[in-house]
Short mmCIF file of C-alpha atoms in Angstrom, two decimals:
data_model
loop_
_atom_site.label_atom_id
_atom_site.label_comp_id
_atom_site.label_asym_id
_atom_site.label_seq_id
_atom_site.Cartn_x
_atom_site.Cartn_y
_atom_site.Cartn_z
CA MET A 1 -14.03 -48.53 8.29
CA THR A 2 -15.61 -51.89 9.13
CA ALA A 3 -14.62 -55.13 7.44
CA ILE A 4 -17.27 -57.84 7.66
CA PHE A 5 -16.73 -61.56 7.22
CA VAL A 6 -19.18 -64.47 7.31
CA GLU A 7 -17.81 -67.67 8.81
CA LYS A 8 -19.88 -70.80 9.57
CA GLY A 9 -23.09 -68.81 9.36
CA PHE A 10 -22.07 -66.18 11.90
CA VAL A 11 -20.69 -62.70 11.44
CA LYS A 12 -17.25 -61.55 12.50
CA LEU A 13 -16.35 -57.89 12.52
CA SER A 14 -12.96 -56.28 12.14
CA VAL A 15 -13.49 -52.70 13.23
CA LYS A 16 -10.70 -50.28 12.40
CA LYS A 17 -11.51 -47.46 14.75
CA THR A 18 -9.61 -45.96 17.62
CA ILE A 19 -11.11 -46.12 21.11
CA ASP A 20 -11.49 -42.35 21.12
CA GLN A 21 -13.40 -42.40 17.83
CA SER A 22 -15.77 -45.07 19.17
CA ARG A 23 -16.37 -43.09 22.33
CA ARG A 24 -17.08 -39.90 20.41
CA HIS A 25 -19.49 -41.80 18.17
CA PHE A 26 -21.28 -43.21 21.20
CA VAL A 27 -21.60 -39.79 22.83
CA LEU A 28 -22.84 -38.18 19.61
CA SER A 29 -25.29 -40.98 18.88
CA GLY A 30 -26.50 -41.12 22.45
CA SER A 31 -27.08 -37.39 22.77
CA VAL A 32 -28.99 -37.25 19.50
CA PHE A 33 -30.98 -40.33 20.49
CA VAL A 34 -31.86 -38.84 23.87
CA ALA A 35 -32.89 -35.52 22.36
CA THR A 36 -35.30 -37.29 20.03
CA GLY A 37 -36.44 -40.00 22.42
CA CYS A 38 -37.43 -37.56 25.15
CA SER A 39 -39.95 -35.73 22.97
CA SER A 40 -43.44 -35.62 24.43
CA LYS A 41 -45.49 -38.76 23.85
CA ARG A 42 -48.99 -37.41 24.09
CA ASN A 43 -52.00 -39.71 24.17
CA LEU A 44 -54.40 -38.68 21.42
CA VAL A 45 -56.79 -41.62 21.01
CA GLY A 46 -60.33 -40.27 20.97
CA LEU A 47 -59.22 -36.76 21.94
CA GLU A 48 -61.99 -34.39 20.93
CA PRO A 49 -60.96 -32.32 17.87
CA THR A 50 -61.51 -28.58 17.59
CA ARG A 51 -64.58 -29.26 15.46
CA ALA A 52 -66.73 -32.28 14.70
CA LEU A 53 -65.71 -34.53 11.83
CA SER A 54 -68.30 -35.32 9.20
CA LYS A 55 -68.98 -38.88 8.04
CA THR A 56 -67.75 -37.84 4.60
CA GLU A 57 -64.41 -36.70 6.02
CA ILE A 58 -63.97 -39.97 7.89
CA ASP A 59 -64.91 -42.02 4.83
CA GLU A 60 -62.80 -40.06 2.34
CA ARG A 61 -59.75 -39.10 4.42
CA GLY A 62 -59.79 -41.76 7.11
CA HIS A 63 -58.14 -45.13 7.65
CA ARG A 64 -59.87 -47.73 9.80
CA ILE A 65 -57.06 -49.50 11.66
CA PHE A 66 -57.71 -52.77 13.45
CA ILE A 67 -55.60 -53.49 16.53
CA ALA A 68 -54.43 -56.74 18.11
CA THR A 69 -52.46 -55.94 21.25
CA VAL A 70 -50.86 -57.49 24.30
CA ARG A 71 -51.12 -54.20 26.17
CA GLU A 72 -53.44 -53.82 29.15
CA PRO A 73 -56.42 -51.49 28.62
CA SER A 74 -55.79 -48.08 30.16
CA THR A 75 -57.87 -46.16 32.66
CA VAL A 76 -56.76 -43.01 30.83
CA ALA A 77 -59.23 -42.57 27.99
CA THR A 78 -56.85 -41.01 25.48
CA GLU A 79 -54.16 -43.63 26.18
CA PHE A 80 -56.59 -46.44 25.25
CA PHE A 81 -54.04 -49.19 25.97
CA SER A 82 -51.11 -48.74 28.37
CA GLY A 83 -47.50 -49.96 28.52
CA ARG A 84 -48.44 -52.72 30.97
CA ARG A 85 -48.29 -56.30 29.70
CA ALA A 86 -51.48 -58.29 29.24
CA ASN A 87 -51.57 -62.08 29.43
CA ARG A 88 -53.84 -62.35 26.40
CA LEU A 89 -54.58 -60.65 23.12
CA ASN A 90 -56.94 -57.70 23.23
CA PHE A 91 -58.70 -56.42 20.11
CA ALA A 92 -59.73 -52.92 19.11
CA ALA A 93 -60.07 -50.50 16.21
CA VAL A 94 -59.76 -46.76 15.55
CA ASP A 95 -60.26 -44.35 12.67
CA VAL A 96 -57.40 -42.02 11.78
CA VAL A 97 -58.38 -39.01 9.68
CA ILE A 98 -55.60 -37.41 7.62
CA PRO A 99 -55.55 -33.60 7.22
CA PRO A 100 -56.01 -32.22 3.69
CA ASN A 101 -52.63 -30.44 3.85
CA HIS A 102 -50.70 -33.62 4.71
CA LYS A 103 -47.18 -33.90 3.29
CA THR A 104 -45.62 -37.24 2.45
CA GLY A 105 -43.32 -38.49 5.21
CA LYS A 106 -44.80 -36.20 7.87
CA ILE A 107 -47.11 -36.79 10.82
CA GLU A 108 -48.95 -33.56 11.48
CA ARG A 109 -49.51 -33.67 15.26
CA PRO A 110 -51.36 -31.06 17.33
CA ARG A 111 -49.21 -28.81 19.49
CA GLY A 112 -52.13 -27.53 21.46
CA SER A 113 -54.64 -29.45 23.52
CA SER A 114 -56.87 -30.61 20.67
CA PRO A 115 -56.24 -31.63 17.05
CA ASP A 116 -57.56 -29.43 14.27
CA PRO A 117 -58.97 -31.73 11.51
CA ASP A 118 -57.87 -29.20 8.89
CA LYS A 119 -54.24 -29.33 10.07
CA HIS A 120 -53.65 -32.47 12.14
CA PHE A 121 -54.11 -36.23 12.26
CA VAL A 122 -57.18 -37.13 14.33
CA ILE A 123 -57.60 -40.51 16.05
CA THR A 124 -61.31 -41.06 16.53
CA ASN A 125 -64.01 -43.70 17.04
CA PRO A 126 -62.03 -46.01 19.35
CA GLN A 127 -63.71 -49.39 19.71
CA ILE A 128 -62.87 -52.43 21.84
CA PHE A 129 -64.03 -55.91 20.81
CA ASP A 130 -65.00 -58.05 23.78
CA GLU A 131 -64.74 -61.29 21.78
CA ASP A 132 -62.16 -62.56 19.29
CA SER A 133 -64.90 -63.68 16.93
CA LYS A 134 -66.36 -60.16 16.71
CA PHE A 135 -62.95 -58.76 15.78
CA VAL A 136 -62.36 -61.45 13.15
CA GLY A 137 -65.86 -61.01 11.73
CA THR A 138 -65.44 -57.25 11.39
CA VAL A 139 -62.04 -57.68 9.70
CA GLU A 140 -63.51 -60.23 7.30
CA ASN A 141 -66.39 -57.90 6.40
CA SER A 142 -63.86 -55.15 5.61
CA VAL A 143 -61.94 -57.58 3.39
CA LEU A 144 -65.10 -58.70 1.58
CA ALA A 145 -65.92 -55.05 0.85
CA LEU A 146 -62.84 -54.95 -1.39
CA PRO A 147 -62.99 -56.23 -4.99
CA LYS A 148 -61.62 -59.70 -5.72
CA GLY A 149 -57.93 -59.55 -6.53
CA LYS A 150 -57.53 -56.61 -4.12
CA ARG A 151 -58.37 -58.36 -0.85
CA SER A 152 -55.10 -57.80 0.96
CA SER A 153 -54.16 -57.13 4.56
CA LEU A 154 -51.13 -55.38 6.06
CA LEU A 155 -49.84 -56.37 9.49
CA TRP A 156 -47.76 -53.64 11.17
CA ILE A 157 -45.45 -54.22 14.16
CA HIS A 158 -44.05 -51.10 15.79
CA GLY A 159 -40.71 -50.61 17.51
CA TYR A 160 -39.14 -49.59 20.82
CA ASN A 161 -40.14 -46.52 22.84
CA THR A 162 -43.61 -46.36 21.27
CA ASN A 163 -47.00 -45.80 22.87
CA LEU A 164 -50.24 -46.76 21.16
CA THR A 165 -50.86 -43.24 19.86
CA ASP A 166 -47.44 -43.12 18.17
CA ALA A 167 -47.93 -46.60 16.68
CA VAL A 168 -51.34 -45.70 15.26
CA LEU A 169 -50.18 -42.36 13.84
CA ARG A 170 -47.09 -43.83 12.16
CA PHE A 171 -49.11 -46.66 10.67
CA ALA A 172 -51.76 -44.26 9.36
CA GLN A 173 -49.10 -42.02 7.81
CA PHE A 174 -47.52 -45.05 6.12
CA LEU A 175 -50.90 -46.21 4.78
CA GLU A 176 -51.67 -42.77 3.40
CA ASP A 177 -48.27 -42.21 1.81
CA THR A 178 -47.98 -45.65 0.21
CA GLY A 179 -51.53 -45.52 -1.08
CA TYR A 180 -52.24 -48.89 0.53
CA SER A 181 -55.88 -49.89 -0.02
CA GLY A 182 -56.13 -53.20 1.86
CA VAL A 183 -57.18 -53.88 5.44
CA PRO A 184 -54.60 -52.65 8.02
CA ILE A 185 -53.95 -54.50 11.28
CA LEU A 186 -51.65 -53.10 13.97
CA TYR A 187 -49.94 -55.56 16.30
CA SER A 188 -49.02 -53.50 19.35
CA TRP A 189 -46.81 -55.02 22.02
CA ALA A 190 -46.25 -53.53 25.48
CA SER A 191 -43.53 -50.97 24.90
CA GLN A 192 -43.32 -48.71 27.94
CA ALA A 193 -42.67 -45.73 25.65
CA ARG A 194 -39.77 -44.46 27.73
CA LEU A 195 -36.20 -44.05 26.52
CA GLY A 196 -34.80 -45.63 29.69
CA ALA A 197 -37.00 -48.72 29.35
CA TYR A 198 -34.90 -50.47 26.68
CA VAL A 199 -34.54 -53.69 28.69
CA TYR A 200 -38.23 -53.63 29.66
CA ASP A 201 -39.10 -53.27 25.98
CA ILE A 202 -36.83 -56.16 24.94
CA ASN A 203 -38.55 -58.40 27.47
CA SER A 204 -41.97 -57.18 26.34
CA ALA A 205 -41.00 -57.96 22.76
CA LEU A 206 -40.00 -61.50 23.70
CA ILE A 207 -43.20 -62.01 25.66
CA ALA A 208 -45.26 -60.74 22.72
CA ARG A 209 -43.89 -63.26 20.20
CA ASP A 210 -46.24 -66.05 21.30
CA GLN A 211 -49.38 -63.94 20.88
CA LEU A 212 -48.17 -62.70 17.51
CA GLU A 213 -48.06 -66.33 16.38
CA GLU A 214 -51.81 -66.45 17.02
CA VAL A 215 -52.66 -63.59 14.65
CA PRO A 216 -52.10 -65.44 11.32
CA GLY A 217 -54.30 -68.24 12.65
CA LEU A 218 -57.15 -65.76 13.10
CA LEU A 219 -57.00 -64.97 9.38
CA LYS A 220 -56.23 -68.41 7.96
CA ASP A 221 -59.85 -69.11 6.97
CA SER A 222 -60.67 -65.51 6.08
CA PRO A 223 -61.25 -64.18 2.54
CA VAL A 224 -57.88 -62.36 2.68
CA GLU A 225 -55.97 -63.17 -0.52
CA THR A 226 -52.55 -61.73 0.38
CA ILE A 227 -50.85 -60.60 3.58
CA ASP A 228 -47.90 -58.23 3.88
CA ILE A 229 -45.97 -57.59 7.09
CA VAL A 230 -44.02 -54.46 8.03
CA ALA A 231 -41.94 -54.44 11.22
CA HIS A 232 -39.83 -51.56 12.50
CA SER A 233 -36.86 -51.45 14.88
CA MET A 234 -37.39 -53.76 17.89
CA GLY A 235 -40.65 -54.87 16.32
CA ASN A 236 -38.48 -56.98 14.04
CA LEU A 237 -37.42 -59.02 17.07
CA VAL A 238 -41.09 -59.81 17.75
CA ALA A 239 -41.70 -60.63 14.09
CA MET A 240 -38.67 -62.86 13.59
CA GLU A 241 -39.15 -64.73 16.87
CA ALA A 242 -42.78 -65.42 15.93
CA ALA A 243 -41.73 -66.47 12.42
CA ARG A 244 -39.16 -68.86 13.85
CA GLY A 245 -41.72 -70.38 16.21
CA ILE A 246 -44.23 -70.89 13.40
CA ALA A 247 -41.54 -72.29 11.09
CA ASN A 248 -40.31 -74.73 13.75
CA ARG A 249 -43.82 -76.23 13.75
CA GLY A 250 -43.74 -76.53 9.97
CA LEU A 251 -46.51 -73.95 9.56
CA PHE A 252 -44.72 -70.97 8.03
CA ASN A 253 -46.91 -69.58 5.24
CA VAL A 254 -48.71 -72.88 4.65
CA SER A 255 -51.65 -70.88 3.28
CA GLY A 256 -49.43 -69.26 0.65
CA LYS A 257 -51.02 -65.89 1.42
CA LEU A 258 -47.88 -64.20 2.77
CA ARG A 259 -46.64 -61.93 -0.01
CA SER A 260 -43.80 -59.97 1.60
CA VAL A 261 -42.14 -59.22 4.92
CA ILE A 262 -40.50 -55.80 5.22
CA LEU A 263 -37.95 -55.54 8.03
CA ALA A 264 -37.23 -51.83 8.51
CA SER A 265 -34.19 -50.84 10.59
CA PRO A 266 -34.06 -54.20 12.39
CA ASP A 267 -32.82 -53.87 15.97
CA ILE A 268 -31.71 -57.51 16.10
CA ASP A 269 -28.30 -58.99 16.86
CA ILE A 270 -26.95 -60.27 13.54
CA ASP A 271 -26.07 -63.72 14.91
CA LEU A 272 -29.55 -64.08 16.38
CA PHE A 273 -31.06 -62.99 13.07
CA ILE A 274 -29.13 -65.68 11.17
CA ALA A 275 -30.35 -68.29 13.67
CA GLN A 276 -33.95 -67.08 13.29
CA LEU A 277 -33.68 -67.08 9.51
CA SER A 278 -32.30 -70.62 9.41
CA ALA A 279 -35.65 -71.99 10.61
CA ILE A 280 -37.51 -70.49 7.65
CA PRO A 281 -37.42 -72.49 4.39
CA LYS A 282 -35.39 -70.69 1.73
CA ASP A 283 -38.20 -70.85 -0.82
CA LYS A 284 -40.48 -68.96 1.59
CA ARG A 285 -38.15 -66.09 2.49
CA ARG A 286 -39.99 -63.25 0.82
CA PHE A 287 -38.11 -60.68 2.87
CA TYR A 288 -36.97 -57.10 2.27
CA VAL A 289 -34.47 -55.69 4.76
CA LEU A 290 -34.19 -51.88 4.93
CA THR A 291 -30.84 -50.73 6.29
CA SER A 292 -28.92 -47.52 6.91
CA GLU A 293 -25.30 -47.38 8.00
CA ASN A 294 -25.87 -43.96 9.60
CA ASP A 295 -28.74 -45.14 11.82
CA GLN A 296 -27.80 -43.48 15.11
CA ALA A 297 -30.35 -45.37 17.22
CA LEU A 298 -28.90 -48.71 16.11
CA ALA A 299 -25.38 -47.39 16.69
CA VAL A 300 -26.28 -46.92 20.35
CA SER A 301 -28.03 -50.29 20.48
CA SER A 302 -25.04 -52.12 18.99
CA LEU A 303 -22.67 -50.54 21.51
CA ILE A 304 -24.92 -51.56 24.38
CA ALA A 305 -25.22 -55.10 22.99
CA ARG A 306 -21.54 -55.27 21.92
CA ASN A 307 -22.52 -56.72 18.54
CA PRO A 308 -23.85 -55.16 15.31
CA ARG A 309 -27.55 -54.81 14.58
CA VAL A 310 -28.97 -56.03 11.28
CA GLY A 311 -30.30 -52.62 10.29
CA GLN A 312 -26.87 -50.96 10.22
CA LEU A 313 -24.98 -53.57 8.21
CA ASP A 314 -23.72 -53.38 4.64
CA ALA A 315 -26.39 -54.37 2.13
CA THR A 316 -24.21 -56.88 0.29
CA LEU A 317 -23.65 -58.90 3.46
CA ILE A 318 -27.37 -59.31 4.08
CA SER A 319 -28.08 -60.08 0.43
CA GLU A 320 -25.70 -63.06 0.75
CA LEU A 321 -28.26 -64.54 3.14
CA GLY A 322 -30.71 -64.72 0.23
CA LEU A 323 -32.67 -61.62 1.21
CA ASN A 324 -33.54 -58.50 -0.76
CA VAL A 325 -31.93 -55.44 0.80
CA ILE A 326 -32.60 -51.75 0.32
CA ASP A 327 -29.75 -49.56 1.57
CA LEU A 328 -31.07 -46.16 2.67
CA SER A 329 -27.75 -44.75 3.87
CA GLN A 330 -27.70 -41.95 1.28
CA VAL A 331 -31.32 -40.95 1.78
CA GLN A 332 -31.99 -37.65 3.54
CA ASP A 333 -34.74 -37.76 6.15
CA THR A 334 -36.27 -35.35 8.63
CA THR A 335 -34.46 -36.43 11.80
CA SER A 336 -30.88 -36.59 13.01
CA VAL A 337 -31.33 -40.17 14.24
CA HIS A 338 -32.02 -41.68 10.79
CA HIS A 339 -33.98 -44.58 12.29
CA SER A 340 -37.32 -44.22 10.45
CA LYS A 341 -36.28 -43.44 6.88
CA PHE A 342 -38.65 -46.11 5.54
CA ALA A 343 -41.57 -43.85 6.51
CA ASP A 344 -39.99 -40.38 6.84
CA ALA A 345 -38.37 -40.10 3.41
CA PRO A 346 -40.90 -39.57 0.59
CA GLU A 347 -38.91 -41.47 -2.04
CA VAL A 348 -38.61 -44.50 0.23
CA VAL A 349 -42.23 -44.69 1.29
CA ARG A 350 -43.28 -44.35 -2.35
CA LEU A 351 -40.90 -47.14 -3.37
CA ILE A 352 -42.43 -49.45 -0.77
CA GLY A 353 -45.94 -48.63 -1.94
CA ASP A 354 -45.26 -48.73 -5.68
CA ARG A 355 -43.01 -51.75 -5.75
CA ILE A 356 -43.17 -54.04 -2.73
CA LEU A 357 -46.76 -53.68 -1.51
CA ALA A 358 -47.92 -53.60 -5.12
CA GLY A 359 -46.80 -57.20 -5.52
CA ASP A 360 -43.06 -57.44 -6.10
CA LYS A 361 -42.10 -61.09 -6.47
CA GLY A 362 -39.73 -61.06 -3.51
CA ALA A 363 -36.40 -62.57 -2.74
CA LYS A 364 -34.51 -65.06 -4.79
CA VAL A 365 -34.85 -68.66 -3.61
CA SER A 366 -31.16 -69.23 -3.04
CA GLY A 367 -27.81 -67.53 -3.34
CA ARG A 368 -27.52 -63.78 -3.33
CA ALA A 369 -30.70 -61.77 -3.71
CA GLU A 370 -31.07 -58.19 -4.87
CA ALA A 371 -29.21 -55.43 -3.02
CA VAL A 372 -30.08 -51.90 -4.04
CA VAL A 373 -29.09 -48.44 -2.88
CA ILE A 374 -31.39 -45.46 -2.94
CA THR A 375 -29.24 -42.44 -3.63
CA ALA A 376 -29.65 -38.95 -2.20
CA SER A 377 -31.42 -37.90 -5.41
CA GLY A 378 -33.95 -40.71 -5.08
CA THR A 379 -32.63 -42.89 -7.90
CA ILE A 380 -32.16 -46.63 -7.42
CA ALA A 381 -28.87 -48.38 -8.12
CA VAL A 382 -28.36 -52.14 -8.00
CA VAL A 383 -25.11 -52.92 -6.22
CA ASP A 384 -25.12 -56.65 -6.90
CA GLU A 385 -26.33 -58.74 -9.83
CA ALA A 386 -29.67 -57.33 -10.88
CA ILE A 387 -32.53 -59.73 -10.46
CA SER A 388 -35.46 -59.24 -12.75
CA ASN A 389 -38.89 -59.20 -11.16
#
């Protein structure tokens, strides 16, 4: 059992576990993490499918994903962008076509050499923009194609141990399963996509925060009406560091377009998170934090860092910071690591699409915000004072 106390803005933990129990937990978590993390990370961008895709299939079952990245372009065609760090933002786009037999929470990947459009996700039509203005203009045209009142954009920031293919596929699956109809933009930082590159990825995340600060500026004069942000795992470090930098200049959400920020399984030291949050005005904290106390990846991360990660903490503690929290601890997902429940579990991904991305009003201005638990059966229970939306 873990007792958690907040004192002078920082978190103190009283952990009632024996040394042997902690060691067993580390070994179990680590072995599960390794087994999952070592799965093949194939590059699938532009890989020729088993048959040609029709324009109708791309239009009806595809998602055009725009990409802003601080990765270096790759000499390997299907990698598109590598794990090497660029010193500037690069811009691109791809189409991801969803198979007709897709199941919510799943990413149907090819096991053979080529994807079958009838069974697998297909990443096609890769495009690189050689000028920022061309990228912005194309995004704006996509926004203008939407009806007024529906001109939204979703910025996605992936996590640790992720190549561009994985980032694109996960984002496309999330778009499909939430029913999101706005313009999607992937911010891809230079993860090396190797389990043993945790420190490299942390440094890449910190390097990438400055370029992420540039992305909202690209859209500030665009016809976009609302912007939502979803960050996962170590991607939350990038997001929160960029948010703190923007807030320290007095520019956080000055356009009023930012509707919600979803922090899924945040791999951030809790004390650092509180410091980051303190820079953001309370009346602009439209945050949702998705946690799970059985997140095995964050269990390993917290033992390495010797301090708890935000994504594994009790929901009521985080709600006391004035943030909405969704506790996914009871939700059953498809992996033994429990680190991607926000996208793996059908009931969770539907909740995000139906409630948050549909325009939930967000966190309470001050005091304790809403803390909810999604049970194993998919029902929602409020564990603190219910806050009407």
